[in-house]
mmCIF file of C-alpha atoms in Angstrom:
data_model
loop_
_atom_site.group_PDB
_atom_site.id
_atom_site.type_symbol
_atom_site.label_atom_id
_atom_site.label_comp_id
_atom_site.label_asym_id
_atom_site.label_seq_id
_atom_site.Cartn_x
_atom_site.Cartn_y
_atom_site.Cartn_z
ATOM 1 C CA MET A 1 -3.261 -10.572 16.482
ATOM 2 C CA ILE A 2 -5.103 -9.760 19.733
ATOM 3 C CA LYS A 3 -1.999 -10.679 21.718
ATOM 4 C CA MET A 4 0.089 -8.349 19.563
ATOM 5 C CA ILE A 5 -2.329 -5.460 20.144
ATOM 6 C CA GLU A 6 -2.324 -6.130 23.896
ATOM 7 C CA GLN A 7 1.480 -6.025 23.854
ATOM 8 C CA LEU A 8 1.363 -2.728 21.960
ATOM 9 C CA PHE A 9 -0.874 -1.064 24.509
ATOM 10 C CA GLU A 10 1.129 -2.475 27.386
ATOM 11 C CA ARG A 11 4.362 -1.077 25.950
ATOM 12 C CA LEU A 12 2.789 2.275 25.133
ATOM 13 C CA HIS A 13 1.327 2.635 28.599
ATOM 14 C CA PHE A 14 4.349 1.589 30.623
ATOM 15 C CA LYS A 15 7.311 2.637 28.480
ATOM 16 C CA GLY A 16 6.023 5.588 26.473
ATOM 17 C CA GLY A 17 7.023 6.248 22.904
ATOM 18 C CA THR A 18 5.255 6.444 19.599
ATOM 19 C CA LEU A 19 3.117 3.744 18.086
ATOM 20 C CA SER A 20 5.626 3.352 15.224
ATOM 21 C CA LYS A 21 8.492 2.748 17.637
ATOM 22 C CA VAL A 22 6.452 0.185 19.548
ATOM 23 C CA LEU A 23 5.352 -1.536 16.342
ATOM 24 C CA GLU A 24 8.966 -1.895 15.264
ATOM 25 C CA THR A 25 9.578 -4.086 18.304
ATOM 26 C CA VAL A 26 6.537 -6.350 17.924
ATOM 27 C CA ILE A 27 5.693 -6.480 14.226
ATOM 28 C CA PRO A 28 5.185 -9.979 12.948
ATOM 29 C CA LYS A 29 8.113 -11.205 10.857
ATOM 30 C CA GLU A 30 5.661 -11.817 8.008
ATOM 31 C CA TYR A 31 5.623 -8.072 7.297
ATOM 32 C CA GLN A 32 9.383 -7.517 7.390
ATOM 33 C CA ASN A 33 9.960 -8.386 3.723
ATOM 34 C CA LEU A 34 7.189 -5.979 2.736
ATOM 35 C CA ILE A 35 8.673 -3.215 4.903
ATOM 36 C CA ASP A 36 12.075 -3.821 3.297
ATOM 37 C CA PHE A 37 10.524 -3.763 -0.191
ATOM 38 C CA ILE A 38 8.763 -0.451 0.448
ATOM 39 C CA GLY A 39 11.960 1.141 1.734
ATOM 40 C CA GLU A 40 12.266 4.443 3.564
ATOM 41 C CA PHE A 41 8.891 6.083 4.043
ATOM 42 C CA ASN A 42 10.309 9.596 3.780
ATOM 43 C CA ALA A 43 11.968 8.946 0.395
ATOM 44 C CA CYS A 44 8.665 9.141 -1.507
ATOM 45 C CA SER A 45 4.909 9.017 -1.000
ATOM 46 C CA THR A 46 3.695 5.444 -0.635
ATOM 47 C CA TYR A 47 0.144 4.253 -1.222
ATOM 48 C CA LEU A 48 -1.538 0.849 -1.056
ATOM 49 C CA HIS A 49 -4.333 -0.506 -3.220
ATOM 50 C CA THR A 50 -5.832 -3.920 -2.463
ATOM 51 C CA THR A 51 -7.470 -6.140 -5.061
ATOM 52 C CA GLU A 52 -9.119 -9.564 -5.078
ATOM 53 C CA THR A 53 -7.228 -11.507 -7.717
ATOM 54 C CA ILE A 54 -3.698 -12.059 -8.904
ATOM 55 C CA GLU A 55 -4.921 -11.313 -12.422
ATOM 56 C CA ASN A 56 -6.000 -7.820 -11.298
ATOM 57 C CA ALA A 57 -2.658 -7.253 -9.556
ATOM 58 C CA LYS A 58 -0.701 -8.305 -12.649
ATOM 59 C CA SER A 59 -2.897 -6.211 -14.921
ATOM 60 C CA ILE A 60 -2.401 -3.112 -12.784
ATOM 61 C CA CYS A 61 1.379 -3.662 -12.847
ATOM 62 C CA GLU A 62 1.302 -3.979 -16.644
ATOM 63 C CA ASN A 63 -1.350 -1.408 -17.579
ATOM 64 C CA GLY A 64 -1.644 1.003 -14.655
ATOM 65 C CA LEU A 65 -4.333 1.672 -12.062
ATOM 66 C CA ASN A 66 -7.749 2.824 -13.289
ATOM 67 C CA CYS A 67 -9.569 5.069 -10.844
ATOM 68 C CA GLU A 68 -12.174 7.784 -10.681
ATOM 69 C CA GLU A 69 -10.468 9.407 -7.708
ATOM 70 C CA PHE A 70 -7.029 8.295 -6.535
ATOM 71 C CA GLY A 71 -7.646 9.214 -2.881
ATOM 72 C CA LYS A 72 -10.623 6.858 -2.731
ATOM 73 C CA THR A 73 -8.885 3.837 -4.225
ATOM 74 C CA ALA A 74 -5.423 4.110 -2.679
ATOM 75 C CA ASP A 75 -4.450 4.552 0.969
ATOM 76 C CA TYR A 76 -1.521 6.809 1.862
ATOM 77 C CA ILE A 77 0.890 5.305 4.384
ATOM 78 C CA HIS A 78 3.734 7.166 6.037
ATOM 79 C CA ASP A 79 5.107 4.665 8.550
ATOM 80 C CA ILE A 80 5.057 1.050 9.688
ATOM 81 C CA ALA A 81 1.997 1.605 11.885
ATOM 82 C CA GLY A 82 0.045 2.925 8.890
ATOM 83 C CA LEU A 83 1.173 0.010 6.743
ATOM 84 C CA ILE A 84 0.039 -2.622 9.233
ATOM 85 C CA TYR A 85 -3.186 -0.765 9.988
ATOM 86 C CA MET A 86 -4.122 -0.560 6.296
ATOM 87 C CA LEU A 87 -3.248 -4.208 5.719
ATOM 88 C CA ILE A 88 -5.569 -5.148 8.573
ATOM 89 C CA ILE A 89 -8.547 -2.966 7.643
ATOM 90 C CA ARG A 90 -8.334 -3.681 3.889
ATOM 91 C CA LYS A 91 -8.061 -7.452 4.314
ATOM 92 C CA ASP A 92 -11.643 -8.004 3.127
ATOM 93 C CA TYR A 93 -10.843 -6.229 -0.167
ATOM 94 C CA GLY A 94 -8.583 -9.076 -1.315
ATOM 95 C CA ASN A 95 -5.297 -10.890 -0.917
ATOM 96 C CA PHE A 96 -3.177 -8.756 -3.237
ATOM 97 C CA THR A 97 -1.875 -5.376 -2.113
ATOM 98 C CA LEU A 98 -0.233 -3.127 -4.671
ATOM 99 C CA ILE A 99 2.493 -0.739 -3.602
ATOM 100 C CA ILE A 100 2.363 2.633 -5.352
ATOM 101 C CA GLN A 101 5.194 5.121 -4.938
ATOM 102 C CA LEU A 102 5.195 8.718 -6.122
ATOM 103 C CA ASN A 103 7.895 11.348 -5.894
ATOM 104 C CA LYS A 104 7.103 13.828 -3.122
ATOM 105 C CA ASN A 105 6.786 16.687 -5.617
ATOM 106 C CA ILE A 106 3.814 15.038 -7.377
ATOM 107 C CA GLU A 107 2.034 13.575 -4.366
ATOM 108 C CA ASN A 108 -0.794 16.140 -4.406
ATOM 109 C CA SER A 109 -1.088 16.450 -8.180
ATOM 110 C CA TYR A 110 -1.337 12.844 -9.277
ATOM 111 C CA GLU A 111 -3.774 13.922 -12.016
ATOM 112 C CA SER A 112 -0.826 15.550 -13.797
ATOM 113 C CA ILE A 113 0.852 12.143 -14.258
ATOM 114 C CA CYS A 114 -2.336 10.208 -15.010
ATOM 115 C CA LYS A 115 -3.850 9.637 -18.401
ATOM 116 C CA LYS A 116 -7.533 10.325 -18.830
ATOM 117 C CA LYS A 117 -9.856 7.933 -20.615
ATOM 118 C CA ARG A 118 -13.478 6.840 -20.619
ATOM 119 C CA ASN A 119 -14.662 3.598 -19.051
ATOM 120 C CA GLU A 120 -17.316 1.285 -20.505
ATOM 121 C CA ASN A 121 -20.051 3.536 -19.032
ATOM 122 C CA GLY A 122 -18.624 6.629 -20.702
ATOM 123 C CA ASP A 123 -17.398 8.100 -17.400
ATOM 124 C CA GLU A 124 -14.051 9.848 -17.359
ATOM 125 C CA ILE A 125 -11.434 7.980 -15.331
ATOM 126 C CA PHE A 126 -7.748 8.404 -14.584
ATOM 127 C CA VAL A 127 -5.077 5.808 -15.289
ATOM 128 C CA LEU A 128 -1.998 5.951 -13.087
ATOM 129 C CA PRO A 129 0.813 4.647 -15.335
ATOM 130 C CA PRO A 130 2.509 1.357 -14.402
ATOM 131 C CA GLN A 131 5.879 3.035 -13.788
ATOM 132 C CA TYR A 132 4.458 4.210 -10.421
ATOM 133 C CA ILE A 133 3.400 0.704 -9.343
ATOM 134 C CA LYS A 134 6.377 -0.753 -7.453
ATOM 135 C CA GLY A 135 4.845 -4.226 -7.256
ATOM 136 C CA TYR A 136 2.406 -6.247 -5.197
ATOM 137 C CA TYR A 137 2.287 -8.292 -2.008
ATOM 138 C CA ASP A 138 0.475 -11.640 -1.858
ATOM 139 C CA ARG A 139 -1.051 -11.956 1.622
ATOM 140 C CA THR A 140 -1.491 -15.708 1.401
ATOM 141 C CA THR A 141 2.085 -16.633 0.440
ATOM 142 C CA LYS A 142 3.735 -13.485 1.920
ATOM 143 C CA GLU A 143 5.619 -13.114 -1.373
ATOM 144 C CA ILE A 144 6.432 -9.843 -3.077
ATOM 145 C CA PHE A 145 6.412 -9.410 -6.827
ATOM 146 C CA ALA A 146 8.377 -6.450 -8.175
ATOM 147 C CA ASN A 147 6.998 -4.644 -11.201
ATOM 148 C CA PRO A 148 9.677 -4.499 -13.936
ATOM 149 C CA LEU A 149 8.002 -1.349 -15.320
ATOM 150 C CA PHE A 150 8.456 0.578 -12.056
ATOM 151 C CA ILE A 151 10.757 3.600 -12.327
ATOM 152 C CA ARG A 152 12.002 5.223 -9.140
#
């Protein structure tokens, strides 16, 4: 990873260009299937949520994502650089990264598509329905699991 970062800075310094353009030339092949799965970044708003277990990932795909505040549990990504950055900094959160995609017209009003409920402590939480969870990425096997309930 250090070598990749050194290459990035070297290319930025000597050849110019944006970080995204540079990343496209040096991204590890392990991320290519994830990039392909996510699709065009400008087609919708894409968020990542990382969890520790495969059971959590499967449950979120089946039942939706429970959260008190969406912006604190999911990271917005808008390009390849953001994707790789978030995968790196959220590594300690677990090996399973969920891909959430929202239509651009609801990106700032996710509460309008969420259901409200109370958790075991009686606190109000939001549940993002499973149709917005595209699937999840297993960091250890590099496999992607599509959510059959996802609706584009």
